[in-house]
Structures are given as structure tokens and as C-alpha cells.
PDB file of C-alpha atoms and ligand atoms in Angstrom:
ATOM      1  CA  UNK A   1     -28.779  42.623  83.166  1.00 91.00           C
ATOM      2  CA  UNK A   2     -31.564  40.083  82.392  1.00 97.00           C
ATOM      3  CA  UNK A   3     -34.405  41.457  80.229  1.00 97.00           C
ATOM      4  CA  UNK A   4     -37.805  42.071  82.114  1.00 98.00           C
ATOM      5  CA  UNK A   5     -40.345  39.794  80.550  1.00 98.00           C
ATOM      6  CA  UNK A   6     -44.025  39.878  81.536  1.00 98.00           C
ATOM      7  CA  UNK A   7     -45.836  36.962  79.952  1.00 98.00           C
ATOM      8  CA  UNK A   8     -49.516  36.349  80.038  1.00 98.00           C
ATOM      9  CA  UNK A   9     -50.358  32.597  80.324  1.00 98.00           C
ATOM     10  CA  UNK A  10     -54.095  32.638  79.222  1.00 98.00           C
ATOM     11  CA  UNK A  11     -54.265  29.008  79.956  1.00 98.00           C
ATOM     12  CA  UNK A  12     -57.501  27.302  78.498  1.00 98.00           C
ATOM     13  CA  UNK A  13     -59.578  30.661  78.656  1.00 98.00           C
ATOM     14  CA  UNK A  14     -60.951  32.858  76.104  1.00 98.00           C
ATOM     15  CA  UNK A  15     -62.847  31.789  72.876  1.00 98.00           C
ATOM     16  CA  UNK A  16     -61.524  33.156  69.459  1.00 98.00           C
ATOM     17  CA  UNK A  17     -63.448  36.384  69.537  1.00 98.00           C
ATOM     18  CA  UNK A  18     -62.462  37.069  73.150  1.00 98.00           C
ATOM     19  CA  UNK A  19     -58.777  36.064  72.399  1.00 98.00           C
ATOM     20  CA  UNK A  20     -58.669  38.633  69.554  1.00 98.00           C
ATOM     21  CA  UNK A  21     -60.415  41.164  71.912  1.00 98.00           C
ATOM     22  CA  UNK A  22     -58.027  40.784  74.692  1.00 98.00           C
ATOM     23  CA  UNK A  23     -54.889  40.795  72.337  1.00 98.00           C
ATOM     24  CA  UNK A  24     -56.188  44.073  70.738  1.00 98.00           C
ATOM     25  CA  UNK A  25     -56.603  45.552  74.294  1.00 98.00           C
ATOM     26  CA  UNK A  26     -53.121  44.525  75.330  1.00 98.00           C
ATOM     27  CA  UNK A  27     -51.687  46.090  72.138  1.00 98.00           C
ATOM     28  CA  UNK A  28     -53.515  49.320  72.775  1.00 97.00           C
ATOM     29  CA  UNK A  29     -52.067  49.715  76.252  1.00 96.00           C
ATOM     30  CA  UNK A  30     -48.724  47.961  75.518  1.00 97.00           C
ATOM     31  CA  UNK A  31     -47.020  51.408  74.835  1.00 95.00           C
ATOM     32  CA  UNK A  32     -47.488  52.399  78.577  1.00 95.00           C
ATOM     33  CA  UNK A  33     -45.410  49.484  79.737  1.00 96.00           C
ATOM     34  CA  UNK A  34     -42.192  50.465  81.610  1.00 96.00           C
ATOM     35  CA  UNK A  35     -39.189  51.063  79.245  1.00 95.00           C
ATOM     36  CA  UNK A  36     -37.368  47.752  78.472  1.00 95.00           C
ATOM     37  CA  UNK A  37     -40.173  45.527  79.490  1.00 98.00           C
ATOM     38  CA  UNK A  38     -41.268  42.870  77.017  1.00 98.00           C
ATOM     39  CA  UNK A  39     -44.872  41.759  76.971  1.00 98.00           C
ATOM     40  CA  UNK A  40     -45.836  38.371  75.718  1.00 98.00           C
ATOM     41  CA  UNK A  41     -49.232  36.881  75.185  1.00 98.00           C
ATOM     42  CA  UNK A  42     -49.812  33.108  75.137  1.00 99.00           C
ATOM     43  CA  UNK A  43     -53.312  31.955  73.956  1.00 98.00           C
ATOM     44  CA  UNK A  44     -54.315  28.389  73.190  1.00 98.00           C
ATOM     45  CA  UNK A  45     -52.935  26.879  70.120  1.00 98.00           C
ATOM     46  CA  UNK A  46     -56.121  27.372  67.984  1.00 98.00           C
ATOM     47  CA  UNK A  47     -56.103  31.176  68.583  1.00 98.00           C
ATOM     48  CA  UNK A  48     -52.418  31.665  67.941  1.00 98.00           C
ATOM     49  CA  UNK A  49     -52.691  32.784  64.309  1.00 98.00           C
ATOM     50  CA  UNK A  50     -55.591  35.069  64.914  1.00 98.00           C
ATOM     51  CA  UNK A  51     -53.730  36.733  67.758  1.00 98.00           C
ATOM     52  CA  UNK A  52     -50.651  36.922  65.791  1.00 98.00           C
ATOM     53  CA  UNK A  53     -52.453  39.120  63.311  1.00 98.00           C
ATOM     54  CA  UNK A  54     -53.753  41.306  65.952  1.00 98.00           C
ATOM     55  CA  UNK A  55     -50.371  42.013  67.530  1.00 98.00           C
ATOM     56  CA  UNK A  56     -48.397  42.356  64.250  1.00 97.00           C
ATOM     57  CA  UNK A  57     -46.430  45.564  64.093  1.00 96.00           C
ATOM     58  CA  UNK A  58     -46.549  46.076  67.834  1.00 97.00           C
ATOM     59  CA  UNK A  59     -43.911  45.212  70.533  1.00 97.00           C
ATOM     60  CA  UNK A  60     -46.116  42.459  71.926  1.00 98.00           C
ATOM     61  CA  UNK A  61     -44.823  39.012  71.338  1.00 98.00           C
ATOM     62  CA  UNK A  62     -46.431  35.513  70.808  1.00 98.00           C
ATOM     63  CA  UNK A  63     -46.184  32.521  73.073  1.00 98.00           C
ATOM     64  CA  UNK A  64     -47.733  29.167  72.927  1.00 99.00           C
ATOM     65  CA  UNK A  65     -48.409  27.039  76.136  1.00 98.00           C
ATOM     66  CA  UNK A  66     -46.880  23.618  75.212  1.00 98.00           C
ATOM     67  CA  UNK A  67     -45.515  21.675  72.314  1.00 98.00           C
ATOM     68  CA  UNK A  68     -44.629  18.124  71.354  1.00 98.00           C
ATOM     69  CA  UNK A  69     -40.867  17.325  70.889  1.00 98.00           C
ATOM     70  CA  UNK A  70     -41.093  15.840  67.347  1.00 98.00           C
ATOM     71  CA  UNK A  71     -41.621  17.656  64.025  1.00 97.00           C
ATOM     72  CA  UNK A  72     -44.470  15.519  62.740  1.00 97.00           C
ATOM     73  CA  UNK A  73     -45.773  11.906  62.909  1.00 98.00           C
ATOM     74  CA  UNK A  74     -48.388   9.795  64.937  1.00 98.00           C
ATOM     75  CA  UNK A  75     -48.892  11.829  67.936  1.00 98.00           C
ATOM     76  CA  UNK A  76     -52.689  12.434  67.782  1.00 98.00           C
ATOM     77  CA  UNK A  77     -53.815  15.783  69.413  1.00 97.00           C
ATOM     78  CA  UNK A  78     -50.246  17.228  69.766  1.00 98.00           C
ATOM     79  CA  UNK A  79     -48.559  20.220  67.988  1.00 98.00           C
ATOM     80  CA  UNK A  80     -44.957  20.354  67.158  1.00 98.00           C
ATOM     81  CA  UNK A  81     -42.443  23.110  67.522  1.00 98.00           C
ATOM     82  CA  UNK A  82     -42.005  23.580  63.889  1.00 97.00           C
ATOM     83  CA  UNK A  83     -45.731  24.057  63.488  1.00 98.00           C
ATOM     84  CA  UNK A  84     -45.557  26.848  66.069  1.00 98.00           C
ATOM     85  CA  UNK A  85     -42.434  28.469  64.504  1.00 98.00           C
ATOM     86  CA  UNK A  86     -44.292  28.604  61.242  1.00 98.00           C
ATOM     87  CA  UNK A  87     -47.014  30.768  62.790  1.00 97.00           C
ATOM     88  CA  UNK A  88     -44.551  33.185  64.241  1.00 97.00           C
ATOM     89  CA  UNK A  89     -44.478  31.917  67.764  1.00 98.00           C
ATOM     90  CA  UNK A  90     -41.448  33.199  69.710  1.00 98.00           C
ATOM     91  CA  UNK A  91     -41.944  31.845  73.235  1.00 99.00           C
ATOM     92  CA  UNK A  92     -43.283  28.493  74.470  1.00 99.00           C
ATOM     93  CA  UNK A  93     -44.071  27.749  77.871  1.00 99.00           C
ATOM     94  CA  UNK A  94     -42.814  24.307  78.954  1.00 98.00           C
ATOM     95  CA  UNK A  95     -43.243  22.172  82.134  1.00 98.00           C
ATOM     96  CA  UNK A  96     -45.952  24.295  83.586  1.00 98.00           C
ATOM     97  CA  UNK A  97     -47.085  22.715  86.827  1.00 98.00           C
ATOM     98  CA  UNK A  98     -50.462  21.950  85.405  1.00 97.00           C
ATOM     99  CA  UNK A  99     -48.726  19.962  82.629  1.00 98.00           C
ATOM    100  CA  UNK A 100     -46.707  18.092  85.171  1.00 98.00           C
ATOM    101  CA  UNK A 101     -49.692  17.488  87.486  1.00 97.00           C
ATOM    102  CA  UNK A 102     -52.407  16.598  84.904  1.00 97.00           C
ATOM    103  CA  UNK A 103     -50.314  15.251  82.001  1.00 98.00           C
ATOM    104  CA  UNK A 104     -47.609  13.580  84.196  1.00 98.00           C
ATOM    105  CA  UNK A 105     -44.703  15.416  82.375  1.00 98.00           C
ATOM    106  CA  UNK A 106     -41.304  14.404  83.777  1.00 98.00           C
ATOM    107  CA  UNK A 107     -38.213  16.735  83.922  1.00 98.00           C
ATOM    108  CA  UNK A 108     -36.670  14.211  81.327  1.00 98.00           C
ATOM    109  CA  UNK A 109     -39.610  14.665  78.970  1.00 98.00           C
ATOM    110  CA  UNK A 110     -39.657  18.445  79.299  1.00 98.00           C
ATOM    111  CA  UNK A 111     -35.951  18.495  78.543  1.00 98.00           C
ATOM    112  CA  UNK A 112     -36.677  16.997  75.119  1.00 98.00           C
ATOM    113  CA  UNK A 113     -39.192  19.634  74.584  1.00 98.00           C
ATOM    114  CA  UNK A 114     -36.655  22.428  75.721  1.00 98.00           C
ATOM    115  CA  UNK A 115     -34.222  21.174  73.144  1.00 98.00           C
ATOM    116  CA  UNK A 116     -36.987  20.912  70.318  1.00 98.00           C
ATOM    117  CA  UNK A 117     -38.066  24.485  71.158  1.00 98.00           C
ATOM    118  CA  UNK A 118     -34.519  25.645  71.039  1.00 98.00           C
ATOM    119  CA  UNK A 119     -33.776  23.731  67.805  1.00 98.00           C
ATOM    120  CA  UNK A 120     -36.577  25.499  66.148  1.00 98.00           C
ATOM    121  CA  UNK A 121     -35.315  29.063  67.063  1.00 98.00           C
ATOM    122  CA  UNK A 122     -37.979  29.680  69.673  1.00 98.00           C
ATOM    123  CA  UNK A 123     -37.487  30.592  73.331  1.00 98.00           C
ATOM    124  CA  UNK A 124     -38.711  28.136  76.157  1.00 98.00           C
ATOM    125  CA  UNK A 125     -40.278  29.471  79.228  1.00 99.00           C
ATOM    126  CA  UNK A 126     -39.320  26.660  81.494  1.00 99.00           C
ATOM    127  CA  UNK A 127     -41.450  26.438  84.525  1.00 98.00           C
ATOM    128  CA  UNK A 128     -40.250  24.923  87.942  1.00 98.00           C
ATOM    129  CA  UNK A 129     -41.685  25.183  91.443  1.00 98.00           C
ATOM    130  CA  UNK A 130     -42.408  23.081  94.446  1.00 97.00           C
ATOM    131  CA  UNK A 131     -45.756  21.698  95.665  1.00 97.00           C
ATOM    132  CA  UNK A 132     -47.095  22.775  99.274  1.00 94.00           C
ATOM    133  CA  UNK A 133     -46.071  19.332 100.727  1.00 95.00           C
ATOM    134  CA  UNK A 134     -42.641  19.778  99.418  1.00 96.00           C
ATOM    135  CA  UNK A 135     -42.221  23.292 100.864  1.00 95.00           C
ATOM    136  CA  UNK A 136     -43.636  21.957 104.256  1.00 93.00           C
ATOM    137  CA  UNK A 137     -41.271  19.011 104.225  1.00 96.00           C
ATOM    138  CA  UNK A 138     -38.363  21.567 103.623  1.00 96.00           C
ATOM    139  CA  UNK A 139     -37.270  20.057 100.407  1.00 98.00           C
ATOM    140  CA  UNK A 140     -37.946  23.119  98.017  1.00 97.00           C
ATOM    141  CA  UNK A 141     -34.253  23.558  97.311  1.00 98.00           C
ATOM    142  CA  UNK A 142     -33.806  19.917  96.225  1.00 98.00           C
ATOM    143  CA  UNK A 143     -36.946  19.789  94.056  1.00 98.00           C
ATOM    144  CA  UNK A 144     -36.056  23.010  92.195  1.00 98.00           C
ATOM    145  CA  UNK A 145     -32.545  21.973  91.821  1.00 98.00           C
ATOM    146  CA  UNK A 146     -33.566  18.713  90.165  1.00 98.00           C
ATOM    147  CA  UNK A 147     -35.938  20.455  88.136  1.00 98.00           C
ATOM    148  CA  UNK A 148     -33.174  22.856  86.774  1.00 98.00           C
ATOM    149  CA  UNK A 149     -30.538  20.305  86.417  1.00 98.00           C
ATOM    150  CA  UNK A 150     -32.629  17.655  84.579  1.00 98.00           C
ATOM    151  CA  UNK A 151     -34.935  19.919  82.670  1.00 98.00           C
ATOM    152  CA  UNK A 152     -32.074  21.986  81.307  1.00 98.00           C
ATOM    153  CA  UNK A 153     -29.600  19.025  80.828  1.00 98.00           C
ATOM    154  CA  UNK A 154     -27.123  19.637  77.894  1.00 98.00           C
ATOM    155  CA  UNK A 155     -28.395  23.142  77.189  1.00 98.00           C
ATOM    156  CA  UNK A 156     -25.172  25.019  76.060  1.00 98.00           C
ATOM    157  CA  UNK A 157     -24.248  28.397  77.206  1.00 98.00           C
ATOM    158  CA  UNK A 158     -25.036  29.753  73.827  1.00 98.00           C
ATOM    159  CA  UNK A 159     -28.615  28.197  74.003  1.00 98.00           C
ATOM    160  CA  UNK A 160     -29.130  29.390  77.526  1.00 98.00           C
ATOM    161  CA  UNK A 161     -29.287  32.883  76.169  1.00 97.00           C
ATOM    162  CA  UNK A 162     -32.700  32.000  74.735  1.00 98.00           C
ATOM    163  CA  UNK A 163     -34.052  30.356  77.917  1.00 98.00           C
ATOM    164  CA  UNK A 164     -36.461  32.033  80.181  1.00 98.00           C
ATOM    165  CA  UNK A 165     -37.149  30.347  83.794  1.00 98.00           C
ATOM    166  CA  UNK A 166     -40.406  30.824  85.516  1.00 98.00           C
ATOM    167  CA  UNK A 167     -40.214  30.001  89.232  1.00 98.00           C
ATOM    168  CA  UNK A 168     -43.884  29.112  90.212  1.00 98.00           C
ATOM    169  CA  UNK A 169     -44.533  27.680  93.553  1.00 97.00           C
ATOM    170  CA  UNK A 170     -47.383  25.401  92.955  1.00 96.00           C
ATOM    171  CA  UNK A 171     -49.270  26.335  96.110  1.00 95.00           C
ATOM    172  CA  UNK A 172     -49.314  30.095  94.805  1.00 94.00           C
ATOM    173  CA  UNK A 173     -50.779  29.355  91.510  1.00 92.00           C
ATOM    174  CA  UNK A 174     -54.261  30.583  91.112  1.00 89.00           C
ATOM    175  CA  UNK A 175     -54.828  30.357  94.883  1.00 91.00           C
ATOM    176  CA  UNK A 176     -54.385  33.914  95.701  1.00 88.00           C
ATOM    177  CA  UNK A 177     -51.590  32.880  98.063  1.00 87.00           C
ATOM    178  CA  UNK A 178     -48.513  34.723  96.844  1.00 87.00           C
ATOM    179  CA  UNK A 179     -45.119  33.934  98.004  1.00 90.00           C
ATOM    180  CA  UNK A 180     -43.572  36.732  99.950  1.00 95.00           C
ATOM    181  CA  UNK A 181     -41.019  38.785  97.833  1.00 97.00           C
ATOM    182  CA  UNK A 182     -38.241  37.471 100.093  1.00 96.00           C
ATOM    183  CA  UNK A 183     -39.533  33.821  99.930  1.00 95.00           C
ATOM    184  CA  UNK A 184     -39.474  34.042  96.181  1.00 97.00           C
ATOM    185  CA  UNK A 185     -36.294  35.772  95.867  1.00 98.00           C
ATOM    186  CA  UNK A 186     -34.533  33.146  97.936  1.00 98.00           C
ATOM    187  CA  UNK A 187     -35.442  30.417  95.338  1.00 98.00           C
ATOM    188  CA  UNK A 188     -34.546  32.837  92.421  1.00 98.00           C
ATOM    189  CA  UNK A 189     -31.041  33.198  93.874  1.00 98.00           C
ATOM    190  CA  UNK A 190     -30.714  29.444  94.087  1.00 98.00           C
ATOM    191  CA  UNK A 191     -31.812  29.205  90.408  1.00 98.00           C
ATOM    192  CA  UNK A 192     -29.393  31.980  89.424  1.00 98.00           C
ATOM    193  CA  UNK A 193     -26.449  30.011  91.107  1.00 98.00           C
ATOM    194  CA  UNK A 194     -27.628  26.762  89.527  1.00 98.00           C
ATOM    195  CA  UNK A 195     -27.627  28.411  86.005  1.00 98.00           C
ATOM    196  CA  UNK A 196     -24.202  29.887  86.488  1.00 98.00           C
ATOM    197  CA  UNK A 197     -22.998  26.382  87.517  1.00 98.00           C
ATOM    198  CA  UNK A 198     -24.397  24.861  84.471  1.00 98.00           C
ATOM    199  CA  UNK A 199     -23.200  27.326  81.913  1.00 98.00           C
ATOM    200  CA  UNK A 200     -20.902  29.975  83.523  1.00 98.00           C
ATOM    201  CA  UNK A 201     -21.500  33.697  82.907  1.00 98.00           C
ATOM    202  CA  UNK A 202     -24.344  33.098  80.303  1.00 98.00           C
ATOM    203  CA  UNK A 203     -26.514  32.080  83.442  1.00 98.00           C
ATOM    204  CA  UNK A 204     -26.260  35.619  84.815  1.00 98.00           C
ATOM    205  CA  UNK A 205     -28.299  36.848  81.750  1.00 98.00           C
ATOM    206  CA  UNK A 206     -31.268  34.534  81.960  1.00 98.00           C
ATOM    207  CA  UNK A 207     -34.540  36.161  82.826  1.00 98.00           C
ATOM    208  CA  UNK A 208     -36.232  34.378  85.816  1.00 98.00           C
ATOM    209  CA  UNK A 209     -39.738  35.204  86.224  1.00 98.00           C
ATOM    210  CA  UNK A 210     -41.948  34.795  89.210  1.00 97.00           C
ATOM    211  CA  UNK A 211     -45.407  33.199  88.800  1.00 97.00           C
ATOM    212  CA  UNK A 212     -48.169  32.423  91.164  1.00 96.00           C
ATOM    213  CA  UNK A 213     -50.856  34.968  91.953  1.00 95.00           C
ATOM    214  CA  UNK A 214     -48.836  37.991  90.800  1.00 97.00           C
ATOM    215  CA  UNK A 215     -51.278  40.820  90.638  1.00 97.00           C
ATOM    216  CA  UNK A 216     -51.153  44.632  90.205  1.00 97.00           C
ATOM    217  CA  UNK A 217     -51.075  45.039  93.975  1.00 97.00           C
ATOM    218  CA  UNK A 218     -48.087  42.837  94.584  1.00 97.00           C
ATOM    219  CA  UNK A 219     -45.997  43.045  91.376  1.00 98.00           C
ATOM    220  CA  UNK A 220     -44.009  46.262  92.405  1.00 97.00           C
ATOM    221  CA  UNK A 221     -42.452  44.480  95.458  1.00 97.00           C
ATOM    222  CA  UNK A 222     -41.845  41.204  93.730  1.00 97.00           C
ATOM    223  CA  UNK A 223     -40.197  42.900  90.680  1.00 97.00           C
ATOM    224  CA  UNK A 224     -37.964  45.100  93.035  1.00 97.00           C
ATOM    225  CA  UNK A 225     -36.191  41.812  94.320  1.00 98.00           C
ATOM    226  CA  UNK A 226     -32.652  41.296  93.116  1.00 97.00           C
ATOM    227  CA  UNK A 227     -33.131  38.050  90.995  1.00 98.00           C
ATOM    228  CA  UNK A 228     -36.883  38.570  90.007  1.00 98.00           C
ATOM    229  CA  UNK A 229     -36.677  39.612  86.321  1.00 98.00           C
ATOM    230  CA  UNK A 230     -40.356  39.323  85.268  1.00 98.00           C
ATOM    231  CA  UNK A 231     -43.510  37.536  85.754  1.00 98.00           C
ATOM    232  CA  UNK A 232     -45.561  34.618  84.188  1.00 98.00           C
ATOM    233  CA  UNK A 233     -49.001  35.762  84.828  1.00 98.00           C
ATOM    234  CA  UNK A 234     -52.263  33.662  84.897  1.00 98.00           C
ATOM    235  CA  UNK A 235     -55.556  35.222  86.172  1.00 97.00           C
ATOM    236  CA  UNK A 236     -54.403  38.846  86.092  1.00 98.00           C
ATOM    237  CA  UNK A 237     -53.231  38.361  82.352  1.00 98.00           C
ATOM    238  CA  UNK A 238     -56.884  38.082  81.409  1.00 98.00           C
ATOM    239  CA  UNK A 239     -57.668  41.710  81.763  1.00 98.00           C
ATOM    240  CA  UNK A 240     -55.584  44.075  79.764  1.00 98.00           C
ATOM    241  CA  UNK A 241     -55.518  46.707  82.332  1.00 97.00           C
ATOM    242  CA  UNK A 242     -54.188  44.362  85.187  1.00 98.00           C
ATOM    243  CA  UNK A 243     -51.636  43.004  82.710  1.00 98.00           C
ATOM    244  CA  UNK A 244     -50.331  46.531  81.944  1.00 98.00           C
ATOM    245  CA  UNK A 245     -50.329  47.317  85.658  1.00 98.00           C
ATOM    246  CA  UNK A 246     -47.874  44.559  86.032  1.00 98.00           C
ATOM    247  CA  UNK A 247     -45.990  45.382  83.070  1.00 98.00           C
ATOM    248  CA  UNK A 248     -45.515  49.010  84.226  1.00 97.00           C
ATOM    249  CA  UNK A 249     -44.771  47.932  87.990  1.00 97.00           C
ATOM    250  CA  UNK A 250     -40.925  47.941  87.403  1.00 91.00           C
TER     251      UNK A 250
HETATM  252  P1  PGA O   1     -51.793  32.796  88.477  1.00 75.78           P
HETATM  253  O1  PGA O   1     -51.147  31.638  87.264  1.00 75.78           O
HETATM  254  O2  PGA O   1     -51.270  33.991  88.092  1.00 75.78           O
HETATM  255  O3  PGA O   1     -53.354  32.690  88.039  1.00 75.78           O
HETATM  256  O4  PGA O   1     -51.646  32.194  89.735  1.00 75.78           O
HETATM  257  C1  PGA O   1     -49.763  31.820  87.042  1.00 75.78           C
HETATM  258  C2  PGA O   1     -49.395  30.488  86.261  1.00 75.78           C
HETATM  259  O5  PGA O   1     -49.987  29.404  86.436  1.00 75.78           O
HETATM  260  O6  PGA O   1     -48.622  30.816  85.454  1.00 75.78           O
END
């Protein structure tokens, strides 16, 4: 059975003091999450170290929101996987739709990041999902298939054990328009089959999160679906109580 992972993508929100405060509130409530559910918090780069100190000794894990696929060098403004690893980061969100949209990241470029993160012993949370136009055109399956196959190219079965997928229909992110549980699960089943095609049985163990307006009031139904193994949470992760409500919904 894939592990249930609920990750909070804080995006570019919360200043340093607010991040420390939110992290400590998450730690405080984390004991009430359902058994076997892993909670992850993903603050901005500049707050990773402070948040790491706050969550030390708790079951809450640390994630980053991006990284650049080189160890060091002339890449102004970027942060490498080795730098994240040194802080104690365990998960790295890659290929979020906002990175694809505003920073023009391609599946091929994100594939380099996936390999970089794995090479540094961290776990990528690889995001995929279709745009509204793509869903309306009926090409959701083609788009997600291409994102999975190209973004995870040359990932071995052994490495796949450390990969997490987040299916986030772009039209559901931050919009309050959540995919219906059946609509989401249908794509999760597609992803599961693609993973098994890529790496065999190891694909059955990969956590596939749903993301896109997941909230306390819809989490239970979404997490009850056969192939939904967790959530990547934006807005609702900015309040510890809401985040916990999702973490205890399964
Ligand atoms: P949302 O964001 O929960 O605010 O829709 C999810 C995400 O972008 O990861």
C-alpha cells in the first residue's frame, strides 16, 4: 500500500516569523493526524532552516518548493539540491503548474531536476495536471501521459520508491473548483497504470497525491478513492487546523 502523504505547499506566503509560527502550530497538532499519515511542510527557501529547527524531533517532514539541477555554479538566483539536502530537506516539489506556467519549465527540464533530487537522496513530489482548455478538448489523458513519461524518463524501479506524484488539475488550483472524487481518481488510475508500465511492481507503491482546492470539507471523499494516496495542499495548508483536518480525514 502506498504511504499517505499530506504535504503543505505554502507557496510564496508567510514571512519568517509567520512561517515559524505556522510550523510550530503544525507540530502541535501533528499528533492528531491519522495513523500512518505523513505530514510535510514546504516553506519558501529562505525559511527552510528556521522551520527545520521548529519541526526537529517531531514527525513533521521538511520539503522545498523547487530546486535547480546542478550542484553549484553560475546560476544566479537558483538553489541546488545539495544545498537543500544540507539543510535537512527531505521532499522537493518539482514541476508545479505555477513553475510550468510562469517559468516555462518543460517536462524535459523537470526530468533533470527529478534525477538531481534523487541523486541527492531526497524525494521529488512531481506535479502533473492538465489545463482547463486541455480538459475541455478531451486531451487530459494525453497531457498527463506525456508529463509522466517525459518527466520520469530513466527513473529506475529502485528510485521510483522515493518518488511522489501529485496530480493537480490546473483549473482546480486555488480556484475553489475541486475535481470530483471520481474525476480525480480516473486520472490517478491512469497514472498508476503508467507507473507500472514504466517500472513494474514498484509503480504500485508510489504515493499519488491529489492537489487543487483540497479542503477539510472535501478531503475525506477524495482520500477515500482507490488511487488517491494523499494531498498536496495550497490554501488550506496555511492554517494548521485546516491542514490537520485534511491530515486526519483518512
Ligand atoms: P490549492 O493549491 O490547494 O490552493 O488549490 C494546491 C497546489 O497548488 O499545490
